[in-house]
Amino acid sequence: MGVALARAAQWTAAGSGTGTLEITPLNKALLNQIVQFVEDFSTKHPQEAAFVFREPLEWKTQLDSSVFGEGYEINEAAVQSQAKGKDGQPMLILSASTLRVRSFDQLSCLLRIAMGKKLKEAQACLEANRDPVVKILGPEYGTVEGEDMSILHLFDRVKKDLETELKMKIILLLHQLDLQLLNSCLKQISQDVRLNPAAVNTEVNLLKNFSGQGEDTVLESLEYTSDYMFSNGCRAPPWRQVHGEICYLVVKPHDTDPLYITCSTAGVFLNGGQLNGKDIDYERKSDLYKDIVTFLRERSPRFVENMAKQEYSIFKEQAHKKNYQHMEGAENSGQSQSLHDLTEKTECEKGKSSSVGPTGQRLKPYMKWKSSGLSASQRPKSSSDKAPKKDSEEGKSSTVSLTTKKKASGKSKTVKIQETSKCKASSSPEDVGASSSETDEDEQPVRHHEGNTDLSPEYWGIQKLAKYVKGGDPTATVIALCSMRDFNLSEETCQLAIKDTGCLEVLINLLDTEEIKCQTGSLKILKEISQNVLIRHAIADFGGLEIMVKILDSPDTDLKCLAAETIANVARFKRARKTVRQHGGIKKLVELLESFSVGSSYQAKDSETARCAALALWSCSKSTKNKKAIRKAGGIPLLARWLKCSHTNILIPIVGTLQECASEPSYRLAIRTEGVIENLVKNLSSEHEELQMHCASAIFKCAEDEETRDLVRKHEGLQPLSVLLDNTENKQLLAAVTGAVWKCAISRENVLKFQEYKTVETLVTLLTNQPEEVLINVIGALGECCQEEENRGTIRRCGGIAPIVKLLTATNQALLVNVNKAVGGCAMDPENMLIIDSLDGVRLLWSLLKNPNPDVQASAAWALCPCVENAKNSGEMVRSFVGGLELIVNLLKSKDKEVLTSVCAAIANIAKDQENLAVMTDHGVVPLLSKLANTNNNKLKRHLAEAIAHCCMWGNNRVAFGEAKAVAPLARYLKAKDPLVHRATALALYQLSEDPNNCVIMHENGVVKLLLAMVGSTDDTLQEAAAGCIANIRRLALATEKAKYG
């Protein structure tokens, strides 16, 4: 154990005295293993556990006498064990928070008693006893300069004294623990990625490129604290470089205060910031992160949002540059294969000028292809697209002229890639950035063949068919298309072949002909291959979407279905969705839903048309503007009508579209009025899990509104939701169902129903071993349910308090908000509060006040209110948090209204303790509260008035509030319409009226008339406070008159 602590454990570099164990994953893993070893020691090795240490292990403990029970003698704050050594001394002594332990047996018992604090006790013990083996066995067994010579010392003793067998067993056990700890450290360290100066500098320069003033920049600024760079690339001073530190940065995000961070070889972390002058507080204040971007993602929601817009742009630029370099190299190589055996002679002649590179050699047919390499004039969607149709009309023949198609194909396939083509980037600016509800799909790398020998027979088979698609008459083209469909088009090899030979452009050209069979064959192929990300983008680049939208007007039903289904595949990224909308595609897709004829002989055909249209609308509905277009086109009533059918294959895209659109408030209103909720509830009992998932997801989004929650209860949808909670295998379904339960539980009537169905008990079982998206919803639902007293007891009896408190250490912001609310709800029960306190839940809540997210801060402050109110010795508990009171007072400087409101509520509870109020007064709580007085927010008014009322109870605070000009604004609160504001304000004014100057200000602001009306209130507290305030003002007036007139 001494070797592991000396070599592997990570200690702080203390300026004076002994260092402490850093809060790192490695140290946490070491502590857990040591705790496990000591806990099991007494049961696995009872004889060795009774061995009396040479000297007791001594440290400052956080445990008090109340946690000790049987086997210990307790005398007020002092505790000693009944077990004693041969010298009659107790094996464990607790005196004045100092703990002394003399055997492994007592250490094991102590850790079991400590429960949730066992890690902290182990840490404190090891920090106070850096080489515990010396205390246990004696100084001759100590670890000197990292080398453990204790075994050799022991063998020397064994030769002289055979009675040391017990010591030998203990030292061997400790050596075995040392090996386990070192192996564990080695495994963890080997997985860490070490940073270096070059990597940090590259990342800083990249972030600087996207920083500056503007809404879309990822950061406002990012600067080094030092401009001087050492020869090794580090900017940290030499005495910090020995600790692995590389440089220090000042980062200014858009939505948080400046962040001072340290980049070291171990990772990136938050430091203490700049002290007076240019000195830096080097102490680590956060967890370690692998790089700067990961650190900022945890600290700034705005950074995450804007970074998502930049990453796609960066990727495309890098991919294009790489692609350009590769193709340029291919042109200059001497290994390119001739295309004579792949295309007809006439086509080669027509494409000769464009297919020959600078060296006279041709490009490989399987060359990595990128649509961004084509200029606008080479896209077959304007004159090139219309040429076949025009030629056909002029010749008055049904034969399809493919001359133009071949020419267009030849250009796009063999065009020389020039340097200027890199500017094009294949798209309009809308490609960069995310849509309202879904980010663009990432471009997946296309498989690249290293040589022709790697190509499969399918690849060459499709290439041979390509010439018939390009150069044949309509009959030959249709036959070639049919033959092409015989291949497995879902395989990447076949998709590559169609792409490399230029067939993709030809397939799109065929859509613009008048040959139904050619259009049908082309669409059937495009529908299959458009599952590929790059081909989807290519179809959009070549103008395929515009032509497909035109086909939606075709009289041929099958053709319209194929076009709609292909649009559904292609419209999975923002630019494609915009193209569909701009060319009138949304309205045409909605019109396809109008062929509603349930019960007629045409039901099957109508159903297929509706299914394809719904699939396309589902893909398009991921953009906010498209959602509005669907609504304006009259899509909601039609979707609601189709929801009544019984075919699962139609219901899934219909419900999918509805749940996607339900994020818009206008849709939720329409969904309620169209009677959709009843059918959604009905389909929750379907046997198809995907349909159940989409129905639950739609309810999840719609249940934000109270009327919808009532409808779900009215149509008996709460029970099937409760039943679906038992399906824990399908995580997507479980996430949707728990979300629906959460939102429905906002209504008290629904919570009472959930109590009948034992839903709370089921939710508690889902608190462990679930993904974050499920946990967020489960905790949210429990947070709503525990507003009812009965459910708070249920959660405790089911063992739910501990896993909820454990989640306070999570990093997901949305999860933390819900966990805070759940802990606060549970804390309203005194029995629950005892458990929360024993699990260190209040301390964890307090630490979340440091979180940069205002939602997390506000929810943590709200949760602290019932904790402080219901905890035993709450005043002392609050004071035990070092810097806690200063932290909560400083939050009054926040700009977020909800944070200010929650902090005022917490201060009102904390100020009930006189000592805490005195400390807060020293930290300037009075002027900070006074600055908030001129607010128009009723909720803030109420809790601010309560905080002021309680803060008046110390020293000259009443006078200070008057001097800070807080009285006049408070007087105006009496004109608010909220009775809760009246009550809090009357209490504050009553306390402030104890000061004569404040009474004068109140009288000048006309409070007497307003308070007189409140004296007749049915609220006793309001009545007494109003009367008391009036009495104080009256007494001052009488005293003034008496002094004036005698």
mmCIF file of C-alpha atoms in Angstrom, residues 747-1013:
data_model
loop_
_atom_site.group_PDB
_atom_site.id
_atom_site.type_symbol
_atom_site.label_atom_id
_atom_site.label_comp_id
_atom_site.label_asym_id
_atom_site.label_seq_id
_atom_site.Cartn_x
_atom_site.Cartn_y
_atom_site.Cartn_z
ATOM 1 C CA SER A 747 -51.208 17.564 -13.339
ATOM 2 C CA ARG A 748 -52.123 16.512 -9.788
ATOM 3 C CA GLU A 749 -55.144 14.513 -10.964
ATOM 4 C CA ASN A 750 -52.856 12.391 -13.138
ATOM 5 C CA VAL A 751 -50.475 11.801 -10.235
ATOM 6 C CA LEU A 752 -53.349 10.391 -8.181
ATOM 7 C CA LYS A 753 -54.127 7.999 -11.056
ATOM 8 C CA PHE A 754 -50.462 6.968 -11.264
ATOM 9 C CA GLN A 755 -50.630 6.154 -7.546
ATOM 10 C CA GLU A 756 -53.440 3.694 -8.284
ATOM 11 C CA TYR A 757 -51.382 2.022 -11.029
ATOM 12 C CA LYS A 758 -48.249 1.734 -8.789
ATOM 13 C CA THR A 759 -46.343 3.811 -11.338
ATOM 14 C CA VAL A 760 -44.047 5.421 -8.751
ATOM 15 C CA GLU A 761 -42.756 2.020 -7.635
ATOM 16 C CA THR A 762 -41.986 1.108 -11.255
ATOM 17 C CA LEU A 763 -40.226 4.410 -11.873
ATOM 18 C CA VAL A 764 -37.940 3.833 -8.868
ATOM 19 C CA THR A 765 -36.759 0.547 -10.415
ATOM 20 C CA LEU A 766 -35.686 2.492 -13.520
ATOM 21 C CA LEU A 767 -33.248 4.724 -11.615
ATOM 22 C CA THR A 768 -30.290 2.437 -12.305
ATOM 23 C CA ASN A 769 -28.685 0.946 -15.423
ATOM 24 C CA GLN A 770 -30.551 3.209 -17.835
ATOM 25 C CA PRO A 771 -29.291 5.621 -20.527
ATOM 26 C CA GLU A 772 -29.374 9.352 -19.813
ATOM 27 C CA GLU A 773 -32.391 10.072 -22.015
ATOM 28 C CA VAL A 774 -34.423 7.610 -19.929
ATOM 29 C CA LEU A 775 -33.040 8.853 -16.598
ATOM 30 C CA ILE A 776 -33.908 12.468 -17.413
ATOM 31 C CA ASN A 777 -37.547 11.517 -17.900
ATOM 32 C CA VAL A 778 -37.723 9.087 -14.956
ATOM 33 C CA ILE A 779 -36.291 11.664 -12.553
ATOM 34 C CA GLY A 780 -38.567 14.326 -14.031
ATOM 35 C CA ALA A 781 -41.606 12.110 -13.413
ATOM 36 C CA LEU A 782 -40.535 11.324 -9.837
ATOM 37 C CA GLY A 783 -39.928 15.040 -9.238
ATOM 38 C CA GLU A 784 -43.547 15.752 -10.168
ATOM 39 C CA CYS A 785 -44.952 12.757 -8.275
ATOM 40 C CA CYS A 786 -43.127 13.567 -5.034
ATOM 41 C CA GLN A 787 -45.045 16.816 -4.731
ATOM 42 C CA GLU A 788 -47.689 14.493 -3.184
ATOM 43 C CA GLU A 789 -46.916 13.448 0.394
ATOM 44 C CA GLU A 790 -47.870 9.797 -0.117
ATOM 45 C CA ASN A 791 -45.446 9.413 -3.005
ATOM 46 C CA ARG A 792 -42.567 10.826 -0.973
ATOM 47 C CA GLY A 793 -43.008 7.953 1.455
ATOM 48 C CA THR A 794 -43.331 5.468 -1.409
ATOM 49 C CA ILE A 795 -40.024 6.576 -2.913
ATOM 50 C CA ARG A 796 -38.335 6.147 0.478
ATOM 51 C CA ARG A 797 -39.816 2.704 1.096
ATOM 52 C CA CYS A 798 -38.759 1.517 -2.367
ATOM 53 C CA GLY A 799 -35.169 2.624 -1.742
ATOM 54 C CA GLY A 800 -35.285 5.443 -4.271
ATOM 55 C CA ILE A 801 -33.621 8.192 -2.220
ATOM 56 C CA ALA A 802 -30.051 6.862 -2.525
ATOM 57 C CA PRO A 803 -30.006 6.472 -6.355
ATOM 58 C CA ILE A 804 -31.623 9.900 -6.761
ATOM 59 C CA VAL A 805 -28.990 11.556 -4.553
ATOM 60 C CA LYS A 806 -26.251 9.670 -6.401
ATOM 61 C CA LEU A 807 -27.377 11.304 -9.641
ATOM 62 C CA LEU A 808 -26.474 14.715 -8.200
ATOM 63 C CA THR A 809 -22.931 13.947 -9.383
ATOM 64 C CA ALA A 810 -24.041 13.638 -13.033
ATOM 65 C CA THR A 811 -22.857 16.087 -15.703
ATOM 66 C CA ASN A 812 -25.900 16.248 -18.000
ATOM 67 C CA GLN A 813 -27.511 19.657 -17.406
ATOM 68 C CA ALA A 814 -31.099 18.573 -18.132
ATOM 69 C CA LEU A 815 -30.689 15.575 -15.821
ATOM 70 C CA LEU A 816 -29.298 17.755 -13.019
ATOM 71 C CA VAL A 817 -32.266 20.129 -13.227
ATOM 72 C CA ASN A 818 -34.695 17.234 -12.778
ATOM 73 C CA VAL A 819 -32.618 15.571 -10.045
ATOM 74 C CA ASN A 820 -32.540 18.822 -8.079
ATOM 75 C CA LYS A 821 -36.322 19.082 -8.235
ATOM 76 C CA ALA A 822 -36.732 15.445 -7.174
ATOM 77 C CA VAL A 823 -34.355 15.845 -4.210
ATOM 78 C CA GLY A 824 -36.147 19.036 -3.184
ATOM 79 C CA GLY A 825 -39.518 17.285 -3.372
ATOM 80 C CA CYS A 826 -38.299 14.332 -1.309
ATOM 81 C CA ALA A 827 -36.722 16.673 1.262
ATOM 82 C CA MET A 828 -40.177 17.970 2.239
ATOM 83 C CA ASP A 829 -40.508 14.747 4.241
ATOM 84 C CA PRO A 830 -38.383 14.864 7.456
ATOM 85 C CA GLU A 831 -37.600 11.130 7.269
ATOM 86 C CA ASN A 832 -36.405 11.499 3.706
ATOM 87 C CA MET A 833 -34.336 14.500 4.764
ATOM 88 C CA LEU A 834 -32.431 12.390 7.275
ATOM 89 C CA ILE A 835 -31.437 9.986 4.507
ATOM 90 C CA ILE A 836 -30.515 12.798 2.105
ATOM 91 C CA ASP A 837 -28.312 14.400 4.769
ATOM 92 C CA SER A 838 -26.615 11.106 5.613
ATOM 93 C CA LEU A 839 -25.805 10.614 1.901
ATOM 94 C CA ASP A 840 -24.229 14.101 1.749
ATOM 95 C CA GLY A 841 -27.030 15.234 -0.563
ATOM 96 C CA VAL A 842 -27.187 18.789 0.799
ATOM 97 C CA ARG A 843 -23.481 19.324 0.165
ATOM 98 C CA LEU A 844 -23.881 18.037 -3.404
ATOM 99 C CA LEU A 845 -26.805 20.391 -3.954
ATOM 100 C CA TRP A 846 -24.771 23.303 -2.630
ATOM 101 C CA SER A 847 -21.897 22.461 -4.971
ATOM 102 C CA LEU A 848 -24.303 22.669 -7.933
ATOM 103 C CA LEU A 849 -24.740 26.369 -7.193
ATOM 104 C CA LYS A 850 -21.305 26.706 -8.853
ATOM 105 C CA ASN A 851 -22.592 25.144 -12.081
ATOM 106 C CA PRO A 852 -22.431 27.660 -14.965
ATOM 107 C CA ASN A 853 -25.899 26.691 -16.210
ATOM 108 C CA PRO A 854 -28.519 29.068 -14.687
ATOM 109 C CA ASP A 855 -31.229 26.367 -14.840
ATOM 110 C CA VAL A 856 -29.085 24.062 -12.697
ATOM 111 C CA GLN A 857 -28.297 26.904 -10.279
ATOM 112 C CA ALA A 858 -31.967 27.823 -9.906
ATOM 113 C CA SER A 859 -33.171 24.249 -9.409
ATOM 114 C CA ALA A 860 -30.416 23.605 -6.840
ATOM 115 C CA ALA A 861 -31.385 26.734 -4.901
ATOM 116 C CA TRP A 862 -35.065 25.727 -4.921
ATOM 117 C CA ALA A 863 -34.104 22.251 -3.669
ATOM 118 C CA LEU A 864 -32.079 23.734 -0.821
ATOM 119 C CA CYS A 865 -35.170 25.485 0.587
ATOM 120 C CA PRO A 866 -36.929 22.339 1.919
ATOM 121 C CA CYS A 867 -33.550 20.842 2.879
ATOM 122 C CA VAL A 868 -32.720 23.789 5.117
ATOM 123 C CA GLU A 869 -36.267 23.911 6.446
ATOM 124 C CA ASN A 870 -36.502 20.219 7.400
ATOM 125 C CA ALA A 871 -32.920 19.351 8.390
ATOM 126 C CA LYS A 872 -31.992 18.886 12.030
ATOM 127 C CA ASN A 873 -29.548 21.564 13.153
ATOM 128 C CA SER A 874 -29.874 23.175 9.751
ATOM 129 C CA GLY A 875 -28.014 26.304 10.853
ATOM 130 C CA GLU A 876 -24.927 24.350 11.815
ATOM 131 C CA MET A 877 -25.233 22.210 8.691
ATOM 132 C CA VAL A 878 -25.193 25.296 6.465
ATOM 133 C CA ARG A 879 -22.210 26.784 8.274
ATOM 134 C CA SER A 880 -20.269 23.541 7.792
ATOM 135 C CA PHE A 881 -20.105 24.213 4.033
ATOM 136 C CA VAL A 882 -16.922 26.227 3.633
ATOM 137 C CA GLY A 883 -17.641 29.307 1.554
ATOM 138 C CA GLY A 884 -21.246 28.223 1.100
ATOM 139 C CA LEU A 885 -22.901 31.360 2.417
ATOM 140 C CA GLU A 886 -20.627 33.628 0.394
ATOM 141 C CA LEU A 887 -21.448 31.596 -2.713
ATOM 142 C CA ILE A 888 -25.221 31.898 -2.320
ATOM 143 C CA VAL A 889 -25.020 35.625 -1.544
ATOM 144 C CA ASN A 890 -22.904 36.211 -4.666
ATOM 145 C CA LEU A 891 -25.590 34.532 -6.774
ATOM 146 C CA LEU A 892 -27.706 37.621 -6.134
ATOM 147 C CA LYS A 893 -25.523 39.213 -8.828
ATOM 148 C CA SER A 894 -26.933 36.832 -11.448
ATOM 149 C CA LYS A 895 -28.863 38.237 -14.418
ATOM 150 C CA ASP A 896 -31.248 35.276 -14.570
ATOM 151 C CA LYS A 897 -34.658 35.994 -12.958
ATOM 152 C CA GLU A 898 -35.266 32.383 -11.922
ATOM 153 C CA VAL A 899 -31.841 32.157 -10.258
ATOM 154 C CA LEU A 900 -32.509 35.395 -8.351
ATOM 155 C CA THR A 901 -35.963 34.194 -7.251
ATOM 156 C CA SER A 902 -34.726 30.809 -6.037
ATOM 157 C CA VAL A 903 -31.726 32.311 -4.243
ATOM 158 C CA CYS A 904 -33.978 34.827 -2.448
ATOM 159 C CA ALA A 905 -36.178 31.941 -1.327
ATOM 160 C CA ALA A 906 -33.126 30.027 -0.057
ATOM 161 C CA ILE A 907 -31.761 33.099 1.758
ATOM 162 C CA ALA A 908 -35.152 33.565 3.441
ATOM 163 C CA ASN A 909 -34.834 30.054 4.899
ATOM 164 C CA ILE A 910 -31.143 30.316 5.782
ATOM 165 C CA ALA A 911 -31.612 33.702 7.501
ATOM 166 C CA LYS A 912 -33.854 32.125 10.139
ATOM 167 C CA ASP A 913 -30.596 31.158 11.874
ATOM 168 C CA GLN A 914 -29.032 34.237 13.519
ATOM 169 C CA GLU A 915 -25.401 33.164 13.044
ATOM 170 C CA ASN A 916 -25.939 32.441 9.357
ATOM 171 C CA LEU A 917 -27.703 35.793 8.964
ATOM 172 C CA ALA A 918 -24.739 37.542 10.572
ATOM 173 C CA VAL A 919 -22.324 35.870 8.136
ATOM 174 C CA MET A 920 -24.496 36.750 5.131
ATOM 175 C CA THR A 921 -24.710 40.339 6.344
ATOM 176 C CA ASP A 922 -20.911 40.498 6.396
ATOM 177 C CA HIS A 923 -20.909 39.252 2.792
ATOM 178 C CA GLY A 924 -23.161 42.157 1.727
ATOM 179 C CA VAL A 925 -26.566 40.513 1.442
ATOM 180 C CA VAL A 926 -28.414 43.780 2.312
ATOM 181 C CA PRO A 927 -27.206 45.980 -0.603
ATOM 182 C CA LEU A 928 -27.556 43.077 -3.045
ATOM 183 C CA LEU A 929 -31.164 42.444 -2.027
ATOM 184 C CA SER A 930 -31.884 46.163 -2.153
ATOM 185 C CA LYS A 931 -30.678 46.396 -5.759
ATOM 186 C CA LEU A 932 -33.331 43.844 -6.778
ATOM 187 C CA ALA A 933 -36.222 45.797 -5.284
ATOM 188 C CA ASN A 934 -37.151 47.588 -8.535
ATOM 189 C CA THR A 935 -38.416 44.461 -10.270
ATOM 190 C CA ASN A 936 -41.646 43.816 -12.156
ATOM 191 C CA ASN A 937 -41.600 40.033 -11.683
ATOM 192 C CA ASN A 938 -44.284 39.025 -9.142
ATOM 193 C CA LYS A 939 -42.583 35.750 -8.250
ATOM 194 C CA LEU A 940 -39.320 37.551 -7.521
ATOM 195 C CA LYS A 941 -41.192 40.251 -5.576
ATOM 196 C CA ARG A 942 -42.687 37.663 -3.250
ATOM 197 C CA HIS A 943 -39.456 35.821 -2.403
ATOM 198 C CA LEU A 944 -37.401 39.020 -2.281
ATOM 199 C CA ALA A 945 -39.826 40.488 0.264
ATOM 200 C CA GLU A 946 -39.578 37.298 2.347
ATOM 201 C CA ALA A 947 -35.772 37.450 2.250
ATOM 202 C CA ILE A 948 -35.788 41.107 3.310
ATOM 203 C CA ALA A 949 -38.231 40.345 6.134
ATOM 204 C CA HIS A 950 -35.940 37.673 7.586
ATOM 205 C CA CYS A 951 -32.736 39.652 7.003
ATOM 206 C CA CYS A 952 -34.103 42.539 9.093
ATOM 207 C CA MET A 953 -33.601 40.439 12.215
ATOM 208 C CA TRP A 954 -29.881 41.192 12.586
ATOM 209 C CA GLY A 955 -28.086 44.304 13.816
ATOM 210 C CA ASN A 956 -28.727 47.485 11.855
ATOM 211 C CA ASN A 957 -30.033 45.709 8.750
ATOM 212 C CA ARG A 958 -33.378 47.543 8.970
ATOM 213 C CA VAL A 959 -31.552 50.867 8.812
ATOM 214 C CA ALA A 960 -29.274 49.588 6.041
ATOM 215 C CA PHE A 961 -32.272 48.600 3.891
ATOM 216 C CA GLY A 962 -33.666 52.107 4.300
ATOM 217 C CA GLU A 963 -30.342 53.706 3.384
ATOM 218 C CA ALA A 964 -30.106 51.408 0.333
ATOM 219 C CA LYS A 965 -33.493 52.771 -0.855
ATOM 220 C CA ALA A 966 -35.283 49.430 -0.701
ATOM 221 C CA VAL A 967 -38.349 50.652 1.254
ATOM 222 C CA ALA A 968 -40.119 52.757 -1.390
ATOM 223 C CA PRO A 969 -40.088 49.998 -4.078
ATOM 224 C CA LEU A 970 -41.350 47.513 -1.471
ATOM 225 C CA ALA A 971 -44.260 49.816 -0.682
ATOM 226 C CA ARG A 972 -45.331 49.639 -4.312
ATOM 227 C CA TYR A 973 -45.521 45.827 -4.108
ATOM 228 C CA LEU A 974 -48.796 46.273 -2.175
ATOM 229 C CA LYS A 975 -50.442 47.335 -5.448
ATOM 230 C CA ALA A 976 -49.745 43.929 -7.036
ATOM 231 C CA LYS A 977 -52.682 41.580 -7.604
ATOM 232 C CA ASP A 978 -51.007 38.466 -6.159
ATOM 233 C CA PRO A 979 -52.104 37.855 -2.515
ATOM 234 C CA LEU A 980 -48.853 35.969 -1.822
ATOM 235 C CA VAL A 981 -46.910 39.109 -2.759
ATOM 236 C CA HIS A 982 -49.124 41.114 -0.366
ATOM 237 C CA ARG A 983 -48.392 38.727 2.483
ATOM 238 C CA ALA A 984 -44.589 38.716 2.011
ATOM 239 C CA THR A 985 -44.507 42.481 1.497
ATOM 240 C CA ALA A 986 -46.541 43.160 4.651
ATOM 241 C CA LEU A 987 -44.126 41.024 6.672
ATOM 242 C CA ALA A 988 -41.139 42.909 5.241
ATOM 243 C CA LEU A 989 -42.723 46.317 5.845
ATOM 244 C CA TYR A 990 -43.618 45.327 9.392
ATOM 245 C CA GLN A 991 -39.976 44.498 10.133
ATOM 246 C CA LEU A 992 -38.681 47.612 8.368
ATOM 247 C CA SER A 993 -41.167 49.817 10.241
ATOM 248 C CA GLU A 994 -39.196 49.248 13.442
ATOM 249 C CA ASP A 995 -36.885 51.991 12.126
ATOM 250 C CA PRO A 996 -38.399 55.541 12.286
ATOM 251 C CA ASN A 997 -36.849 56.700 9.004
ATOM 252 C CA ASN A 998 -38.389 53.747 7.199
ATOM 253 C CA CYS A 999 -41.807 54.663 8.651
ATOM 254 C CA VAL A 1000 -41.529 58.136 7.162
ATOM 255 C CA ILE A 1001 -40.701 56.688 3.723
ATOM 256 C CA MET A 1002 -43.627 54.261 3.960
ATOM 257 C CA HIS A 1003 -46.035 57.030 4.922
ATOM 258 C CA GLU A 1004 -44.846 59.186 2.028
ATOM 259 C CA ASN A 1005 -45.491 56.282 -0.374
ATOM 260 C CA GLY A 1006 -49.064 55.809 0.822
ATOM 261 C CA VAL A 1007 -48.765 52.403 2.448
ATOM 262 C CA VAL A 1008 -51.220 53.169 5.263
ATOM 263 C CA LYS A 1009 -54.265 53.227 3.011
ATOM 264 C CA LEU A 1010 -53.217 49.988 1.281
ATOM 265 C CA LEU A 1011 -52.428 48.240 4.572
ATOM 266 C CA LEU A 1012 -55.750 49.298 6.121
ATOM 267 C CA ALA A 1013 -57.564 47.297 3.450
#
